[in-house]
Short mmCIF file of C-alpha atoms and ligand atoms in Angstrom, two decimals:
data_model
loop_
_atom_site.label_atom_id
_atom_site.label_comp_id
_atom_site.label_asym_id
_atom_site.label_seq_id
_atom_site.Cartn_x
_atom_site.Cartn_y
_atom_site.Cartn_z
CA MET A 1 -3.43 4.24 -29.41
CA GLU A 2 -6.01 2.69 -27.10
CA LYS A 3 -5.74 4.06 -23.57
CA SER A 4 -4.51 1.39 -21.19
CA HIS A 5 -5.65 0.89 -17.63
CA GLY A 6 -3.64 2.43 -14.83
CA LEU A 7 -1.26 0.40 -12.70
CA LEU A 8 -2.29 -0.79 -9.27
CA ILE A 9 0.78 -0.56 -7.06
CA VAL A 10 0.64 -2.31 -3.72
CA LEU A 11 3.23 -1.38 -1.08
CA SER A 12 3.44 -3.57 2.00
CA GLY A 13 5.96 -4.15 4.72
CA PRO A 14 6.18 -4.09 8.50
CA SER A 15 4.89 -1.12 10.44
CA GLY A 16 7.90 1.19 10.83
CA ALA A 17 9.60 0.03 7.60
CA GLY A 18 9.02 3.52 6.26
CA LYS A 19 6.30 2.82 3.68
CA GLY A 20 4.57 6.09 4.51
CA THR A 21 7.69 8.20 4.02
CA LEU A 22 8.56 6.43 0.76
CA CYS A 23 5.02 6.78 -0.49
CA GLN A 24 4.91 10.51 0.27
CA GLU A 25 8.21 11.09 -1.50
CA LEU A 26 7.12 8.99 -4.48
CA LEU A 27 3.88 10.99 -4.75
CA ARG A 28 5.88 14.21 -4.63
CA GLN A 29 8.14 13.06 -7.45
CA MET A 30 5.37 11.42 -9.49
CA PRO A 31 2.39 13.80 -9.11
CA ASP A 32 0.20 11.80 -11.52
CA LEU A 33 0.20 8.90 -9.09
CA LYS A 34 -2.98 8.68 -7.00
CA TYR A 35 -2.84 7.64 -3.35
CA SER A 36 -5.67 5.41 -2.19
CA VAL A 37 -6.91 6.75 1.15
CA SER A 38 -7.74 3.79 3.38
CA MET A 39 -10.48 3.46 5.93
CA THR A 40 -9.62 2.50 9.49
CA THR A 41 -11.20 2.11 12.91
CA ARG A 42 -8.01 3.10 14.74
CA SER A 43 -7.85 6.54 16.35
CA SER A 44 -6.05 9.30 14.52
CA ARG A 45 -2.49 10.17 15.51
CA PRO A 46 -1.51 13.80 16.08
CA GLY A 47 -1.33 15.53 12.70
CA GLU A 48 -3.42 12.95 10.87
CA VAL A 49 -6.37 14.41 8.99
CA ASP A 50 -9.60 12.57 8.21
CA GLY A 51 -9.94 12.07 4.44
CA ILE A 52 -6.24 12.74 3.79
CA HIS A 53 -4.30 10.19 5.80
CA TYR A 54 -7.22 7.86 6.46
CA PHE A 55 -10.99 7.90 6.64
CA PHE A 56 -11.37 7.39 10.40
CA ARG A 57 -14.60 5.48 11.01
CA GLN A 58 -16.47 3.65 13.76
CA LYS A 59 -16.46 -0.15 13.78
CA ALA A 60 -20.18 -0.37 12.89
CA GLU A 61 -19.73 1.81 9.82
CA PHE A 62 -16.70 -0.19 8.72
CA GLU A 63 -18.59 -3.47 9.10
CA ALA A 64 -21.53 -2.07 7.12
CA MET A 65 -19.12 -1.27 4.27
CA ILE A 66 -17.77 -4.84 4.39
CA ASN A 67 -21.33 -6.17 4.14
CA ARG A 68 -22.11 -3.91 1.17
CA ASP A 69 -18.92 -5.13 -0.57
CA GLU A 70 -17.66 -1.54 -0.76
CA LEU A 71 -14.09 -2.47 0.17
CA LEU A 72 -11.64 -3.87 -2.35
CA GLU A 73 -9.87 -5.59 0.53
CA TRP A 74 -9.86 -5.30 4.28
CA ALA A 75 -8.03 -6.78 7.26
CA LYS A 76 -7.82 -6.65 11.00
CA PHE A 77 -4.39 -5.44 12.09
CA CYS A 78 -3.43 -5.12 15.77
CA ASP A 79 -7.10 -4.99 16.88
CA ASN A 80 -8.27 -2.45 14.31
CA TYR A 81 -9.91 -2.71 10.91
CA TYR A 82 -8.20 -1.31 7.81
CA GLY A 83 -9.60 -1.39 4.28
CA THR A 84 -9.44 0.08 0.79
CA PRO A 85 -12.60 1.80 -0.48
CA ARG A 86 -13.36 0.05 -3.79
CA PHE A 87 -14.98 2.79 -5.88
CA ALA A 88 -12.17 5.36 -6.00
CA VAL A 89 -9.54 2.77 -6.92
CA GLU A 90 -11.57 1.05 -9.63
CA GLN A 91 -12.65 4.35 -11.16
CA ALA A 92 -9.07 5.71 -11.29
CA ILE A 93 -7.58 2.53 -12.78
CA GLN A 94 -10.24 2.40 -15.46
CA ALA A 95 -9.52 6.02 -16.30
CA GLY A 96 -5.87 5.11 -16.87
CA GLN A 97 -4.56 6.57 -13.63
CA ASP A 98 -1.89 4.75 -11.60
CA VAL A 99 -2.95 4.13 -8.01
CA ILE A 100 -0.79 3.30 -5.01
CA LEU A 101 -2.05 1.34 -2.01
CA GLU A 102 -0.10 1.21 1.23
CA ILE A 103 -1.55 -1.83 2.96
CA GLU A 104 -0.58 -4.77 5.14
CA ILE A 105 -0.10 -8.30 3.88
CA GLN A 106 -3.49 -9.96 4.39
CA GLY A 107 -5.03 -7.18 2.30
CA ALA A 108 -2.30 -7.38 -0.35
CA LEU A 109 -2.94 -11.13 -0.73
CA GLN A 110 -6.65 -10.46 -1.25
CA ILE A 111 -5.81 -7.96 -4.00
CA LYS A 112 -3.39 -10.42 -5.58
CA LYS A 113 -6.24 -12.93 -5.95
CA CYS A 114 -8.66 -10.54 -7.65
CA PHE A 115 -6.09 -8.30 -9.38
CA PRO A 116 -2.94 -10.36 -10.12
CA GLN A 117 -1.73 -7.77 -12.65
CA GLY A 118 -1.01 -5.41 -9.72
CA VAL A 119 2.59 -4.55 -8.88
CA PHE A 120 3.32 -6.03 -5.46
CA THR A 121 6.28 -4.47 -3.66
CA PHE A 122 7.53 -5.27 -0.19
CA ILE A 123 9.43 -2.68 1.83
CA VAL A 124 11.81 -4.00 4.46
CA PRO A 125 13.83 -2.18 7.10
CA PRO A 126 17.61 -2.77 7.07
CA SER A 127 17.29 -4.72 10.36
CA MET A 128 14.90 -5.44 13.23
CA ASP A 129 16.93 -3.09 15.46
CA VAL A 130 16.38 -0.24 13.03
CA LEU A 131 12.68 -1.13 12.86
CA SER A 132 12.33 -1.06 16.64
CA GLU A 133 14.24 2.24 16.82
CA ARG A 134 11.99 3.82 14.16
CA ILE A 135 8.74 2.80 15.87
CA HIS A 136 10.01 4.03 19.26
CA LYS A 137 11.18 7.33 17.75
CA ARG A 138 7.76 7.89 16.18
CA GLY A 139 6.47 8.05 19.75
CA THR A 140 2.85 7.54 18.74
CA GLU A 141 2.18 4.11 20.28
CA THR A 142 2.31 2.67 23.78
CA GLU A 143 5.06 0.14 24.58
CA GLU A 144 2.45 -2.65 24.50
CA VAL A 145 1.32 -1.69 20.99
CA ILE A 146 4.96 -1.34 19.88
CA GLN A 147 5.74 -4.88 21.06
CA LYS A 148 2.67 -6.19 19.25
CA ARG A 149 3.72 -4.40 16.05
CA LEU A 150 7.28 -5.77 16.30
CA ALA A 151 5.98 -9.32 16.77
CA THR A 152 3.65 -8.84 13.79
CA ALA A 153 6.62 -7.52 11.75
CA ILE A 154 8.53 -10.76 12.26
CA GLU A 155 5.54 -12.77 11.01
CA GLU A 156 5.07 -10.40 8.07
CA LEU A 157 8.65 -10.81 6.83
CA GLU A 158 7.81 -14.45 6.04
CA TYR A 159 5.54 -13.26 3.22
CA VAL A 160 8.12 -11.46 1.14
CA SER A 161 8.15 -14.29 -1.43
CA GLU A 162 4.51 -13.49 -2.31
CA TYR A 163 5.63 -10.15 -3.75
CA ASP A 164 7.12 -9.19 -7.13
CA TYR A 165 9.74 -6.82 -5.71
CA VAL A 166 11.53 -6.17 -2.44
CA VAL A 167 13.10 -2.82 -1.55
CA VAL A 168 15.28 -2.31 1.52
CA ASN A 169 14.54 1.09 3.01
CA ASP A 170 17.97 2.05 4.28
CA GLU A 171 18.29 5.48 2.71
CA VAL A 172 15.04 7.08 1.59
CA PRO A 173 16.30 8.67 -1.69
CA VAL A 174 17.83 5.36 -2.81
CA ALA A 175 14.68 3.40 -1.93
CA VAL A 176 12.50 5.96 -3.74
CA ASP A 177 14.69 5.71 -6.85
CA LYS A 178 14.22 1.95 -6.78
CA LEU A 179 10.45 2.31 -6.52
CA LYS A 180 10.42 4.78 -9.40
CA SER A 181 12.49 2.38 -11.51
CA ILE A 182 10.05 -0.43 -10.76
CA LEU A 183 7.07 1.68 -11.84
CA ILE A 184 8.76 2.94 -14.98
CA ALA A 185 9.76 -0.59 -15.99
CA GLU A 186 6.29 -1.96 -15.24
CA LYS A 187 4.71 0.68 -17.45
CA CYS A 188 6.95 -0.42 -20.34
CA ARG A 189 5.84 -4.05 -20.18
CA VAL A 190 4.57 -5.15 -23.58
CA LYS A 191 1.78 -7.15 -22.02
CA ARG A 192 0.43 -4.00 -20.36
CA LYS A 193 0.45 -1.87 -23.47
CA PRO A 194 0.38 -3.47 -26.95
CA PHE A 195 2.96 -1.60 -29.00
CA VAL A 196 1.70 -0.06 -32.22
CA PHE A 197 4.18 1.13 -34.87
CA LYS A 198 2.97 2.84 -38.05
CA GLY A 199 -0.46 1.31 -37.60
CA GLU A 200 0.82 -2.27 -37.24
CA SER A 201 0.34 -4.20 -34.00
CA VAL A 202 3.40 -6.18 -32.94
P1 LIG B 1 -0.91 2.30 10.82
O1 LIG B 1 -1.84 2.08 11.95
O2 LIG B 1 0.55 2.25 11.24
O3 LIG B 1 -1.24 3.53 10.01
O4 LIG B 1 -1.11 1.07 9.81
C1 LIG B 1 -0.99 -0.24 10.27
C2 LIG B 1 -0.88 -1.17 9.08
O5 LIG B 1 -2.09 -1.16 8.33
C3 LIG B 1 0.22 -0.77 8.09
O6 LIG B 1 0.93 -1.93 7.71
C4 LIG B 1 -0.54 -0.18 6.94
O7 LIG B 1 0.15 -0.33 5.71
C5 LIG B 1 -1.78 -1.04 6.96
N1 LIG B 1 -2.91 -0.47 6.23
C6 LIG B 1 -3.19 0.84 6.03
N2 LIG B 1 -4.29 0.96 5.27
C7 LIG B 1 -4.70 -0.29 4.97
C8 LIG B 1 -5.76 -0.82 4.18
O8 LIG B 1 -6.57 -0.13 3.58
N3 LIG B 1 -5.86 -2.16 4.11
C9 LIG B 1 -5.00 -3.00 4.74
N4 LIG B 1 -5.18 -4.31 4.58
N5 LIG B 1 -3.98 -2.53 5.47
C10 LIG B 1 -3.82 -1.19 5.59
#
């Protein structure tokens, strides 16, 4: 059977919704899934490693990549640039590998325009109170940045209707099971993989 292209899975949702935790757990349970490492101009948080969590770059370098069209999408989020390096994603998808992107909404909408066959999933927290509590507990941002992120979160929730799926991240194992189910179902779609039975195409 002809090898089909990999899935492009886009996870968005407000900062603090738990996308990172869900993504890590999904990658642990589905080791064939490839995580797209983004590029950013924000400073690294304690424990974050360049090339693993993000490619941490200066603004000038990021802007040069935009000008060379080396980013599949990019956006400015809370005063910093974030973007998806194009080459690694395109290469993996063409090789049949499923790739997951954890990006904010402006970037997801850019991908939707050029790659509508992607699987667009929105992660929401159970409530704004839980969201605020999670960002405060993380303890990695100043109060000013936290307030900015919370205000952005309220705006972001308006965009849920642009997505194919929404998953409430109340309990991580339940949310991960939902994400796995979405991916498994998407991979079974006839339009993604023409079914061949005893040499006959259906
Ligand atoms: P953080 O600074 O908390 O790591 O990320 C801030 C926001 O930027 C999150 O919503 C995260 O998903 C998003 N983000 C991370 N990488 C990218 C990217 O490559 N492109 C876009 N558009 N957003 C990203």
